[in-house]
Short mmCIF file of C-alpha atoms and ligand atoms in Angstrom, two decimals:
data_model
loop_
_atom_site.label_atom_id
_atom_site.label_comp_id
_atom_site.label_asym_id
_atom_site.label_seq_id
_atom_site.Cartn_x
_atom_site.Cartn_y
_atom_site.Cartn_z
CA UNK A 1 264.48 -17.96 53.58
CA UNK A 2 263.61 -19.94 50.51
CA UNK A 3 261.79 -18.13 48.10
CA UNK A 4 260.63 -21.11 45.87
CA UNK A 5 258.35 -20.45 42.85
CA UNK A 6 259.84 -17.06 42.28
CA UNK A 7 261.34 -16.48 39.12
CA UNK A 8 264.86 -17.46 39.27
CA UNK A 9 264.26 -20.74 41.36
CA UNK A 10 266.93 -23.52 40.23
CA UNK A 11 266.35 -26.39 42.92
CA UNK A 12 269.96 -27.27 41.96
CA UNK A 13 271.53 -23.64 43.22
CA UNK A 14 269.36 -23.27 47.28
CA UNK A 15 272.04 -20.82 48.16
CA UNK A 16 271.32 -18.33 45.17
CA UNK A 17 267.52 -18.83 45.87
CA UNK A 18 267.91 -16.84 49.15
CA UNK A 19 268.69 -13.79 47.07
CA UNK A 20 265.95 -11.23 46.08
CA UNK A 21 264.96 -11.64 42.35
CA UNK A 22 264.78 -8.05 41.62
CA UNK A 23 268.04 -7.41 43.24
CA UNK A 24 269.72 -10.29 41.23
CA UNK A 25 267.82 -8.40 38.06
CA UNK A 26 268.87 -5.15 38.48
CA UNK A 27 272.64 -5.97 39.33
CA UNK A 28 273.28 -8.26 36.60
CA UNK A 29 276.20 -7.86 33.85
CA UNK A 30 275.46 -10.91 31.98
CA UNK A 31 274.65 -14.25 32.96
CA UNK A 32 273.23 -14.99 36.54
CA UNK A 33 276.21 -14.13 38.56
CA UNK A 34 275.10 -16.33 41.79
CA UNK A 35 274.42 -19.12 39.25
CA UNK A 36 277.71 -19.16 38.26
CA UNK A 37 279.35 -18.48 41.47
CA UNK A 38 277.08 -21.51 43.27
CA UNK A 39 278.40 -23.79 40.46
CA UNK A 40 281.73 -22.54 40.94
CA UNK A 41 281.70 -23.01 45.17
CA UNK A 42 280.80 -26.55 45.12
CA UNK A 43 284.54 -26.80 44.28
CA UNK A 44 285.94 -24.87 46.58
CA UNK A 45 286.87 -25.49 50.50
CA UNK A 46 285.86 -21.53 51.93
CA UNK A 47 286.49 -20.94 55.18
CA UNK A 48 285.69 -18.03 57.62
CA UNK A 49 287.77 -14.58 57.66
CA UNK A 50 289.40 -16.14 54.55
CA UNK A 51 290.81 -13.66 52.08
CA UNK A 52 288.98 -13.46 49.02
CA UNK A 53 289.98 -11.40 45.97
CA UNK A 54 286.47 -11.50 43.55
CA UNK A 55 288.28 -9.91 40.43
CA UNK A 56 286.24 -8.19 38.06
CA UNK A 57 282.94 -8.06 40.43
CA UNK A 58 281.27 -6.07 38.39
CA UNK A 59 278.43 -4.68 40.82
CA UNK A 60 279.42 -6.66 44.01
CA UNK A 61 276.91 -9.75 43.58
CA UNK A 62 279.26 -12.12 44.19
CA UNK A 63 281.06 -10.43 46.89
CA UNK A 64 278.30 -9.77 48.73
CA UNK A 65 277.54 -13.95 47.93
CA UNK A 66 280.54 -14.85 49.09
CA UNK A 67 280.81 -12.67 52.31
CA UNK A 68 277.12 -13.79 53.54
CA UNK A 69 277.21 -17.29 52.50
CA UNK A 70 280.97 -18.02 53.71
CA UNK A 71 281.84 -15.40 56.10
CA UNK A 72 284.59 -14.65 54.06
CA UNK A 73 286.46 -11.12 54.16
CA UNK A 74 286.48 -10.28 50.05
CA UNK A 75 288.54 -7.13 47.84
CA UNK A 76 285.76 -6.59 45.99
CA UNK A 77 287.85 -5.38 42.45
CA UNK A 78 286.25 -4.21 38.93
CA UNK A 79 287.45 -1.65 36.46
CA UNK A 80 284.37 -0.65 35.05
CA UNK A 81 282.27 -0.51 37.81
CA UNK A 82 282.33 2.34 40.21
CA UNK A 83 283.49 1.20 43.94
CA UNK A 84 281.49 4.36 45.00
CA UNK A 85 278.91 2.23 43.73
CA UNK A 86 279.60 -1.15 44.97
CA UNK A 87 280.06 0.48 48.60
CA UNK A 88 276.86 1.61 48.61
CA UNK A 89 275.64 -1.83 47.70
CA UNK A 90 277.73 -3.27 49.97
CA UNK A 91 276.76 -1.07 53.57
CA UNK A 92 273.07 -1.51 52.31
CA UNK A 93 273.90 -5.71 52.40
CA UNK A 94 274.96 -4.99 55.54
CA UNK A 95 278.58 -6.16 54.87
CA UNK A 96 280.69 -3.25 55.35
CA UNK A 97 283.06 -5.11 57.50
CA UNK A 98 283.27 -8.00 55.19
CA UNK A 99 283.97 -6.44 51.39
CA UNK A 100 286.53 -3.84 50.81
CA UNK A 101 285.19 -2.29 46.84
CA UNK A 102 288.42 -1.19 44.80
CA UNK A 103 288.86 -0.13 41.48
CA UNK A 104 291.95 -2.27 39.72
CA UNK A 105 292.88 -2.69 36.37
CA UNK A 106 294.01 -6.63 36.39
CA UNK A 107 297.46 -6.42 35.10
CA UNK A 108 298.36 -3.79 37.69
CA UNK A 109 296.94 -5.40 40.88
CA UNK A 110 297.92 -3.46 44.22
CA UNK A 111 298.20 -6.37 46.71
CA UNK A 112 301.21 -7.63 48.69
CA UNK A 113 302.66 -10.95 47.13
CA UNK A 114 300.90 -13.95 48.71
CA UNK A 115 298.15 -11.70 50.46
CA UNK A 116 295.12 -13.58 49.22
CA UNK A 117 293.72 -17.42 50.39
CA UNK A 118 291.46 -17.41 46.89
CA UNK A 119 291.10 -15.50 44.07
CA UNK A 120 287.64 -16.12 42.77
CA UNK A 121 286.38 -14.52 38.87
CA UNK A 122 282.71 -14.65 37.79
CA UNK A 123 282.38 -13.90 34.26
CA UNK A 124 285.29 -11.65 33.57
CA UNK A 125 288.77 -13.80 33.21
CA UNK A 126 288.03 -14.12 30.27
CA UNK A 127 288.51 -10.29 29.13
CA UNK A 128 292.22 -10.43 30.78
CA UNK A 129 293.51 -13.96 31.38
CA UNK A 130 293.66 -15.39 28.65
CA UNK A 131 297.48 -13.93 27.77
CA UNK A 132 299.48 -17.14 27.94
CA UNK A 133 301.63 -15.43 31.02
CA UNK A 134 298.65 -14.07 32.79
CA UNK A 135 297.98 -16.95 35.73
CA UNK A 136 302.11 -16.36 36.35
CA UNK A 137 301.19 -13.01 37.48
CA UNK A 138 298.39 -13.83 39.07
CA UNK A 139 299.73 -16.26 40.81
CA UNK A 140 302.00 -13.79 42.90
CA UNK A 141 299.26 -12.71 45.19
CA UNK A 142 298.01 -16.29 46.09
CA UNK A 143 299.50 -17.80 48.96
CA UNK A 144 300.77 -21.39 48.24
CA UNK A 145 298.33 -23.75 48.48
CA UNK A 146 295.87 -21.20 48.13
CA UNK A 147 293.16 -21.55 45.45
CA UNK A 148 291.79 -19.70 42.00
CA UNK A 149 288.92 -19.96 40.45
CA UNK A 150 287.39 -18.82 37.83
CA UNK A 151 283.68 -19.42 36.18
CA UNK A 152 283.44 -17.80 32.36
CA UNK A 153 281.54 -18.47 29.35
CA UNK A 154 282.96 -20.94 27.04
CA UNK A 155 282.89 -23.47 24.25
CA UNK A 156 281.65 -26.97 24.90
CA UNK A 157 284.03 -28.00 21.89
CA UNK A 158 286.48 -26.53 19.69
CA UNK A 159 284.82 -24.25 16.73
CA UNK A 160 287.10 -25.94 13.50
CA UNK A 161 286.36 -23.47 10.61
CA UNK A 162 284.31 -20.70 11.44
CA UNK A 163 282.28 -19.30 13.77
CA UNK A 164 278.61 -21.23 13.08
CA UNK A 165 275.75 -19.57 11.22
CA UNK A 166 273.32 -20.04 14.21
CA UNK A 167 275.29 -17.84 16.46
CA UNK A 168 276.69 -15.19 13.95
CA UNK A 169 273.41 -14.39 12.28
CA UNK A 170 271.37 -11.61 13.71
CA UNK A 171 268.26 -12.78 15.75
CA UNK A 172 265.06 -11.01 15.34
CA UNK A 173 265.65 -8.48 17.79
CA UNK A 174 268.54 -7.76 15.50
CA UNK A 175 271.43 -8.28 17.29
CA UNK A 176 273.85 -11.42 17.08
CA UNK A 177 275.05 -13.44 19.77
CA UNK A 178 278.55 -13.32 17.97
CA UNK A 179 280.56 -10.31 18.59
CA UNK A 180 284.69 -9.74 17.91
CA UNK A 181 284.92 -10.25 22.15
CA UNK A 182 284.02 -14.02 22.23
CA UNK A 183 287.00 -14.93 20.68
CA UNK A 184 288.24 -15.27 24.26
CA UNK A 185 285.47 -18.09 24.94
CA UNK A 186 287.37 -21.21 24.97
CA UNK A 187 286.91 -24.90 25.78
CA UNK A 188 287.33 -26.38 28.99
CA UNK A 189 290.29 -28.20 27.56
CA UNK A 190 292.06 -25.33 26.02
CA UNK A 191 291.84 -23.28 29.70
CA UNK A 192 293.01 -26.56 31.21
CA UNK A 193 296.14 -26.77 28.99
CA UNK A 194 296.75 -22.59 29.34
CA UNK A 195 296.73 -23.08 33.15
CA UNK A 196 299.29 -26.21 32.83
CA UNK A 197 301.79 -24.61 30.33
CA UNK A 198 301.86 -21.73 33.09
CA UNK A 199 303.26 -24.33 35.82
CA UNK A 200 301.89 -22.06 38.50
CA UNK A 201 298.92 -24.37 39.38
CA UNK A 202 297.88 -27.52 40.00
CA UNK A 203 294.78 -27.79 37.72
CA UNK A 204 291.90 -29.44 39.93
CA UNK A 205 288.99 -28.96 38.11
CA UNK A 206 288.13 -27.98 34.59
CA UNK A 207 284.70 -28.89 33.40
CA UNK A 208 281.96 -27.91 31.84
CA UNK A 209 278.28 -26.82 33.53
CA UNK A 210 275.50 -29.29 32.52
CA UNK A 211 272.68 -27.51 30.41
CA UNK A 212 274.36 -24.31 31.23
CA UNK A 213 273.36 -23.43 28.06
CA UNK A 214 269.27 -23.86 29.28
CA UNK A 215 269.97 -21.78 32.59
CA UNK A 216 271.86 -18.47 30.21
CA UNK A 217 268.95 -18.94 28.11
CA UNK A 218 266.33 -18.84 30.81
CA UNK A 219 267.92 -16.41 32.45
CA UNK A 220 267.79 -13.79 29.73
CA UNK A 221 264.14 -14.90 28.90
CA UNK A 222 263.31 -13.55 32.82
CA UNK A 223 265.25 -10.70 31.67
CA UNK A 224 263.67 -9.55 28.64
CA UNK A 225 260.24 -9.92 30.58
CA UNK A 226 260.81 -8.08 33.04
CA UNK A 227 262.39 -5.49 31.07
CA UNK A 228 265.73 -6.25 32.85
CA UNK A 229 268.31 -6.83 30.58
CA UNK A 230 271.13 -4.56 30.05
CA UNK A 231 272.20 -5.84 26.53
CA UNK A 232 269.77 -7.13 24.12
CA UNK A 233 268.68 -10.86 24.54
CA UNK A 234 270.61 -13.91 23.06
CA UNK A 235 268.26 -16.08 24.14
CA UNK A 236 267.22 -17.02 20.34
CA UNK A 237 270.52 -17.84 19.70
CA UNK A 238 270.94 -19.85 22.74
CA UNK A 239 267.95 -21.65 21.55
CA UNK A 240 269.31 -22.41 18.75
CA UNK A 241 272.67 -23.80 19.76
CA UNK A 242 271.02 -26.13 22.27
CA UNK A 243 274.42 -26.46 23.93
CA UNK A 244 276.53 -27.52 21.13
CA UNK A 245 278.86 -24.69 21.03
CA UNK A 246 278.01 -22.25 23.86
CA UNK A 247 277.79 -22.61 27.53
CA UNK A 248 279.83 -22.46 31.17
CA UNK A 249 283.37 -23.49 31.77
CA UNK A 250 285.03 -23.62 35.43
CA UNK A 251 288.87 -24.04 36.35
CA UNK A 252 289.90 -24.88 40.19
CA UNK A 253 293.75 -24.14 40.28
CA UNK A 254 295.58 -24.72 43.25
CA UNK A 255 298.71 -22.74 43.77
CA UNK A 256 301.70 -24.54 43.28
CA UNK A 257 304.49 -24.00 46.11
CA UNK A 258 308.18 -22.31 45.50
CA UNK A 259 307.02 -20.62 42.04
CA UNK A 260 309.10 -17.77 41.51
CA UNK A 261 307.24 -14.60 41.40
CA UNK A 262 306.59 -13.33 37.95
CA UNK A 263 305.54 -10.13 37.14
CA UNK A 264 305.63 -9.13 33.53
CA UNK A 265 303.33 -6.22 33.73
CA UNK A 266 304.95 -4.32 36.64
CA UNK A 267 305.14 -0.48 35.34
CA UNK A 268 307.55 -0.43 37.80
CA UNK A 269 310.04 -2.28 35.77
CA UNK A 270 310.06 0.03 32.42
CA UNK A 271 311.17 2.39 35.09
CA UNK A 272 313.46 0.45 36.73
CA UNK A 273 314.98 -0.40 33.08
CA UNK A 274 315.03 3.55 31.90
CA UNK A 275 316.78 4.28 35.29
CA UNK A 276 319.54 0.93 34.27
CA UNK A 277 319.95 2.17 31.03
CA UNK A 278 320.75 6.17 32.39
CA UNK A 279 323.16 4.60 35.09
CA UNK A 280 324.94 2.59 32.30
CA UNK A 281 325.63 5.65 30.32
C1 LIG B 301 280.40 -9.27 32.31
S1 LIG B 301 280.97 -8.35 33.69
C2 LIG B 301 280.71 -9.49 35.00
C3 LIG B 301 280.69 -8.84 36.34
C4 LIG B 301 280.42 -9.76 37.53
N1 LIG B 301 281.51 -10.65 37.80
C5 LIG B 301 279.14 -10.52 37.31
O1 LIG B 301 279.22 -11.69 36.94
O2 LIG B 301 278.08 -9.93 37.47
C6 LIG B 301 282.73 -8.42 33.46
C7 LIG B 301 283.50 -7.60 34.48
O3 LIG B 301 284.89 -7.79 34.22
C8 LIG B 301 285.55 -6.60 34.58
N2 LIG B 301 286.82 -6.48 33.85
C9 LIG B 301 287.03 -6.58 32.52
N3 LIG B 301 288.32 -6.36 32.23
C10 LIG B 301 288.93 -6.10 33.42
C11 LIG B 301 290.27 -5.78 33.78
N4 LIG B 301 291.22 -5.68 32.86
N5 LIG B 301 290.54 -5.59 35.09
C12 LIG B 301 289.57 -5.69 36.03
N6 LIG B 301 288.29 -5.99 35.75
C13 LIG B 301 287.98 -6.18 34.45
C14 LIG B 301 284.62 -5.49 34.16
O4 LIG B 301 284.88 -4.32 34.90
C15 LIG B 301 283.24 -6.09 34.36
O5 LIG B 301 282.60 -5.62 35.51
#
């Protein structure tokens, strides 16, 4: 049911209207999560009782998104958030037989190679994947042919020398859009070449969201008013960029076929090694 006029209406994302405001308020992390994960869907080709792995999930928005809106089955997987949590959020959606909540670290995921048809990321590859051997791993628990996708924020171009004045200054409320963490926001470009070098992936789609910029801004403005936000508002600086540095970025990767499996991270294999080297001696 269409809740036009409410707060968060976008005519451009119908699925996301369906969604309660307040819910969408009070489980945010960031950014509008179903904004983001709309944008990111147009892309995609879900189909029902797919599996889904929604890494870094944060509070199960986007699982439960994905779940009602595709009838996908989704491994709902976060590290901060507590799948305690998320389950509860989950059975009161109504989607206990859809969304399995697990806490995973990313680098250690606990899947069977090839288990998953997509692995989808809304705001959070960014805080693992952008290690240069990261979508190799990855890439181990998609089947071939089998998609990931990821929606983060990002850099509409390359920042040359420095980060600029307008987003490293503090705002009036004091705080600065600019922290040591968005070092890991990169162009659309840059994420393109990272996922080529990795030869793991074709790279469908890598683009940029138009006036993504306007909808984080607005977004945090809805925030602030209703007393929602978790982190203090950027929206000044967001005003102030008017989209020349700051905004969305989404890759579409489709798994390339007879990769061989790489797993870098494996704590299994500094055991493996110690037990080698004790054998050898
Ligand atoms: C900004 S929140 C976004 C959450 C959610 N996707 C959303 O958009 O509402 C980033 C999420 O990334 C997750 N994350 C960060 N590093 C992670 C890691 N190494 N492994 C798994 N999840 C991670 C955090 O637990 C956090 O919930």
């Amino acid at each position: 049911m269409s809740q036009a006029n409410h707060v968060l209406y976008r005519p451009e994302f119908p699925r996301s209207d369906s969604y309660d405001p307040e819910w969408v308020m009070d489980n945010q992390m960031g950014p509008n999560a179903l904004w983001l994960l709309e944008w990111l869907c147009a892309s995609l080709d879900l189909k029902p009782d797919m599996r889904v792995l929604d890494l870094g999930c944060g509070t199960a928005m986007t699982s439960v998104f994905l779940a009602r809106e595709f009838n996908v089955r989704v491994w709902a997987a976060d590290l901060w958030v507590n799948p305690d949590e998320n389950w509860k959020r989950v059975c009161s959606a109504g989607l206990s037989d859809h969304i399995f909540p697990m806490r995973v670290e990313a680098h250690s995921l606990p899947f069977a190679r090839e288990f998953f048809d997509a692995v989808i990321s809304v705001d959070a590859y960014h805080y693992f994947g952008t290690d240069e051997l990261y979508l190799g791993y990855l890439s181990c628990f998609v089947r071939p042919h089998g998609v990931i996708a990821i929606a983060v924020p990002g850099l509409m171009q390359h920042i040359e020398k420095g980060v600029p004045e307008h987003l490293s200054r503090k705002q009036s409320n004091g705080h600065a859009f600019w922290e040591d963490e968005c070092i890991s926001f990169h162009t659309a470009q840059w994420w393109r070449a990272l996922w080529e070098r990795s030869n793991r992936v074709e790279v469908a789609v890598a683009d940029t969201m138009p006036e993504g910029w306007k909808l984080w801004r607005d977004f945090e403005i809805v925030l602030e008013s209703a007393k929602k936000n978790q982190f203090p508002s950027v929206a000044e600086a967001l005003d102030a960029d008017q989209g020349q540095y700051v905004g969305f970025v989404r890759l579409v990767g489709n798994r390339k076929e007879g990769i061989a499996p790489m797993n870098l991270y494996d704590p299994g294999l500094i055991a493996q090694m110690n037990s080698d080297n004790t054998d050898s001696r």
